[in-house]
Amino acid sequence: GAVVSQHPSWVICKSGTSVKIECRSLDFQATTMFWYRQFPKQSLMLMATSNEGSKATYEQGVEKDKFLINHASLTLSTLTVTSAHPEDSSFYICSATTGYTGELFFGEGSRLTVL
Amino acid sequence: AQSVTQLGSHVSVSEGALVLLRCNYSSSVPPYLFWYVQYPNQGLQLLLKYTSAATLVKGINGFEAEFKKSETSFHLTKPSAHMSDAAEYFCAVIHILTGGGNKLTFGTGTQLKVEL
């Protein structure tokens, strides 16, 4: 099956720094990628949808200046958490799809801890 | 807008017993429905999906789900639970976006515990 890889799996950073998380589709071209945030013992909350070459569409309540999403190619999307604070600590998961009603393939997730 | 509701945030069964995880959907159009499993500190793995073909869908690891339009349900079942089934399970519905593409909305999840 299609593989989506996230990097890094774990990251610890100091408050005020920026952190970049990469999401790569390894063996297919992802027309659309999604970024989710998951709090402990809770469901996934969609943050934004990104299509290759265009600006990401953010869900209501998600700060676009805080969570910068770039989808520069059909195999790579990045999420940058800018000026991170402890409340940004969370599990971030990306997913990618190949088409209109295509199955979503999920990355392994990236756990961010902001000290 | 499409949505799903999972009844029961925690379900506990004995090993070898039937697993039943409940999911009800709300949709103004024929829905595409999914069940995903998440193990600790990992991403999501697709168990099965319903895309308007057969109403009884068989997935991986012995799981299956039945789409019942009259009950707006898509419950996940497994005849005999195994210890390795302990995980978080999410029901999800897909939105088909205007102009193409799709967006997945998840239920709140059900934590399955399997006891000896």
Coordinates of C-alpha atoms in Angstrom, one line a residue:
Chain A
G1 CA 0.0 0.0 0.0
A2 CA 0.9 3.6 -0.2
V3 CA 3.3 4.9 2.4
V4 CA 3.3 8.3 4.1
S5 CA 6.3 9.2 6.2
Q6 CA 6.5 12.0 8.8
H7 CA 9.7 13.4 10.2
P8 CA 10.6 13.9 12.9
S9 CA 8.6 11.4 15.0
W10 CA 9.5 13.2 18.2
V11 CA 10.7 16.7 18.7
I12 CA 11.3 18.7 21.9
C13 CA 12.0 22.4 21.6
K14 CA 12.2 25.5 23.7
S15 CA 9.4 28.0 23.9
G16 CA 9.7 30.7 21.3
T17 CA 11.4 28.6 18.7
S18 CA 10.0 27.3 15.4
V19 CA 9.6 23.6 14.5
K20 CA 9.2 22.1 11.0
I21 CA 7.5 18.8 10.5
E22 CA 7.7 17.1 7.1
C23 CA 5.2 14.8 5.5
R24 CA 6.2 12.8 2.5
S25 CA 4.3 10.4 0.2
L26 CA 6.9 7.9 -0.6
D27 CA 5.5 5.9 -3.5
F28 CA 2.7 8.0 -4.9
Q29 CA 1.8 11.6 -5.8
A30 CA -0.4 13.2 -3.3
T31 CA -2.8 15.7 -4.8
T32 CA -4.0 16.7 -1.4
M33 CA -2.5 16.5 2.1
F34 CA -4.2 17.1 5.4
W35 CA -2.7 18.1 8.7
Y36 CA -4.4 17.0 11.9
R37 CA -3.8 17.7 15.6
Q38 CA -4.6 15.2 18.3
F39 CA -4.7 15.9 22.0
P40 CA -4.2 13.1 24.5
K41 CA -7.0 10.6 24.4
Q42 CA -9.0 12.7 21.9
S43 CA -9.9 12.5 18.3
L44 CA -8.1 14.0 15.4
M45 CA -8.9 17.6 14.7
L46 CA -8.4 18.7 11.1
M47 CA -6.2 21.8 11.0
A48 CA -5.8 22.4 7.3
T49 CA -6.0 21.0 3.8
S50 CA -3.2 21.7 1.3
N51 CA -3.1 21.2 -2.4
E52 CA 0.1 21.1 -4.2
G53 CA 1.1 24.6 -5.4
S54 CA -1.6 26.5 -3.7
K55 CA -2.2 28.0 -0.3
A56 CA -3.5 25.8 2.4
T57 CA -7.1 26.0 3.5
Y58 CA -7.3 26.3 7.3
E59 CA -10.1 25.2 9.5
Q60 CA -11.9 27.7 11.6
G61 CA -10.0 28.6 14.7
V62 CA -6.6 27.5 13.4
E63 CA -4.1 30.3 13.2
K64 CA -2.6 30.3 9.8
D65 CA 0.3 32.5 10.9
K66 CA 1.0 30.1 13.7
F67 CA 0.9 26.9 11.7
L68 CA 2.5 27.5 8.4
I69 CA 1.8 24.9 5.8
N70 CA 3.7 24.5 2.6
H71 CA 2.9 21.9 -0.1
A72 CA 5.7 22.6 -2.5
S73 CA 5.5 19.3 -4.5
L74 CA 3.2 16.3 -5.0
T75 CA 5.2 14.3 -2.5
L76 CA 6.0 16.8 0.3
S77 CA 4.1 19.0 2.6
T78 CA 5.5 20.8 5.6
L79 CA 4.0 22.1 8.8
T80 CA 5.9 24.8 10.7
V81 CA 4.9 25.7 14.2
T82 CA 6.2 29.2 14.6
S83 CA 7.1 30.7 18.0
A84 CA 6.0 27.5 19.7
H85 CA 4.6 27.6 23.2
P86 CA 3.8 24.8 25.6
E87 CA 0.1 24.8 24.6
D88 CA 1.3 23.8 21.1
S89 CA 2.5 20.5 22.5
S90 CA 0.5 17.8 20.7
F91 CA 0.6 14.9 18.3
Y92 CA 0.5 16.1 14.7
I93 CA -0.6 13.7 12.0
C94 CA -0.6 14.2 8.3
S95 CA -2.5 12.3 5.6
A96 CA -2.4 12.2 1.9
T97 CA -4.7 11.2 -0.9
T98 CA -4.3 10.5 -4.5
G99 CA -7.5 11.8 -5.8
Y100 CA -11.2 12.6 -5.7
T101 CA -12.4 9.8 -3.4
G102 CA -9.1 8.2 -2.9
E103 CA -8.2 6.5 0.3
L104 CA -6.4 8.6 2.8
F105 CA -3.0 7.3 3.9
F106 CA -1.7 8.5 7.3
G107 CA 1.8 9.3 8.5
E108 CA 3.1 7.9 11.7
G109 CA 2.6 11.1 13.5
S110 CA 5.0 13.6 15.1
R111 CA 4.9 14.3 18.8
L112 CA 5.9 17.9 19.6
T113 CA 6.8 18.9 23.2
V114 CA 7.4 22.5 23.8
L115 CA 9.2 23.3 27.1
Chain B
A1 CA -22.5 18.5 6.4
Q2 CA -21.6 15.0 7.1
S3 CA -20.7 13.8 10.6
V4 CA -20.2 10.7 12.7
T5 CA -21.0 9.9 16.3
Q6 CA -19.3 7.1 18.2
L7 CA -21.2 5.8 21.1
G8 CA -19.0 4.7 24.0
S9 CA -15.6 6.2 24.5
H10 CA -14.4 3.0 26.2
V11 CA -15.3 -0.5 25.5
S12 CA -14.0 -3.5 27.4
V13 CA -14.3 -7.1 26.3
S14 CA -12.8 -10.4 27.2
E15 CA -10.4 -12.2 24.9
G16 CA -12.4 -14.3 22.6
A17 CA -15.6 -12.3 23.0
L18 CA -17.5 -10.4 20.4
V19 CA -16.3 -6.9 19.7
L20 CA -18.9 -4.3 18.8
L21 CA -18.0 -0.6 18.3
R22 CA -20.8 1.7 17.4
C23 CA -20.9 4.5 14.9
N24 CA -23.8 6.5 13.6
Y25 CA -23.6 8.9 10.7
S26 CA -25.4 12.0 9.6
S27 CA -25.3 12.8 5.9
S28 CA -27.5 14.5 3.4
V29 CA -25.9 12.5 0.6
P30 CA -24.8 8.8 0.4
P31 CA -21.8 8.7 2.7
Y32 CA -18.4 7.2 2.3
L33 CA -17.6 5.7 5.7
F34 CA -14.4 4.4 7.2
W35 CA -13.0 2.7 10.3
Y36 CA -9.4 3.4 11.4
V37 CA -7.4 1.9 14.2
Q38 CA -4.7 3.8 16.1
Y39 CA -2.1 2.1 18.3
P40 CA -0.3 4.3 20.9
N41 CA 2.0 6.9 19.5
Q42 CA 1.3 5.9 15.9
G43 CA -0.7 7.2 13.0
L44 CA -3.9 5.7 11.7
Q45 CA -4.4 2.5 9.8
L46 CA -7.4 1.8 7.7
L47 CA -9.4 -1.1 8.8
L48 CA -12.2 -1.0 6.2
K49 CA -14.3 1.4 4.1
Y50 CA -17.8 1.6 2.7
T51 CA -18.1 3.3 -0.7
S52 CA -21.7 2.4 -1.6
A53 CA -21.0 -1.1 -2.9
A54 CA -21.7 -4.0 -0.7
T55 CA -23.3 -3.1 2.6
L56 CA -21.3 -5.6 4.6
V57 CA -17.7 -4.7 4.4
K58 CA -14.9 -6.9 5.4
G59 CA -11.6 -5.4 6.6
I60 CA -8.3 -6.4 7.9
N61 CA -7.6 -8.3 11.1
G62 CA -11.0 -10.1 11.0
F63 CA -13.0 -6.9 11.4
E64 CA -16.2 -6.1 9.4
A65 CA -18.8 -3.4 9.4
E66 CA -22.3 -3.3 8.1
F67 CA -23.8 -0.2 6.5
K68 CA -27.5 0.2 7.6
K69 CA -29.2 3.1 5.9
S70 CA -32.4 2.7 7.9
E71 CA -30.4 3.0 11.2
T72 CA -27.8 5.4 9.8
S73 CA -25.2 3.1 11.4
F74 CA -21.9 1.6 10.5
H75 CA -20.9 -0.5 13.5
L76 CA -17.6 -2.3 13.6
T77 CA -17.6 -5.9 14.7
K78 CA -15.2 -8.8 15.2
P79 CA -16.4 -12.2 16.3
S80 CA -13.5 -13.0 18.6
A81 CA -11.4 -10.4 20.3
H82 CA -7.6 -10.8 20.5
M83 CA -5.3 -9.0 22.9
S84 CA -3.6 -7.3 20.0
D85 CA -6.9 -5.6 19.1
A86 CA -6.6 -3.3 22.1
A87 CA -6.3 0.2 20.5
E88 CA -8.2 3.3 19.7
Y89 CA -10.8 3.0 16.9
F90 CA -12.1 5.9 14.9
C91 CA -15.1 6.1 12.6
A92 CA -14.9 8.6 9.9
V93 CA -17.0 10.1 7.1
I94 CA -15.7 11.7 3.9
H95 CA -16.9 15.0 2.5
I96 CA -16.5 15.4 -1.2
L97 CA -15.4 19.0 -1.7
T98 CA -16.8 21.3 -4.4
G99 CA -14.3 21.4 -7.2
G100 CA -12.7 18.1 -6.2
G101 CA -10.8 16.6 -3.4
N102 CA -12.1 15.3 -0.1
K103 CA -12.0 15.9 3.6
L104 CA -12.3 13.3 6.3
T105 CA -14.1 14.0 9.6
F106 CA -13.5 11.7 12.5
G107 CA -15.6 10.6 15.4
T108 CA -14.4 11.0 18.9
G109 CA -12.9 7.6 19.1
T110 CA -13.5 4.4 21.1
Q111 CA -10.8 2.9 23.2
L112 CA -11.0 -0.9 23.1
K113 CA -9.6 -2.8 26.0
V114 CA -9.2 -6.6 25.8
E115 CA -9.0 -8.5 29.0
L116 CA -7.8 -12.0 29.7

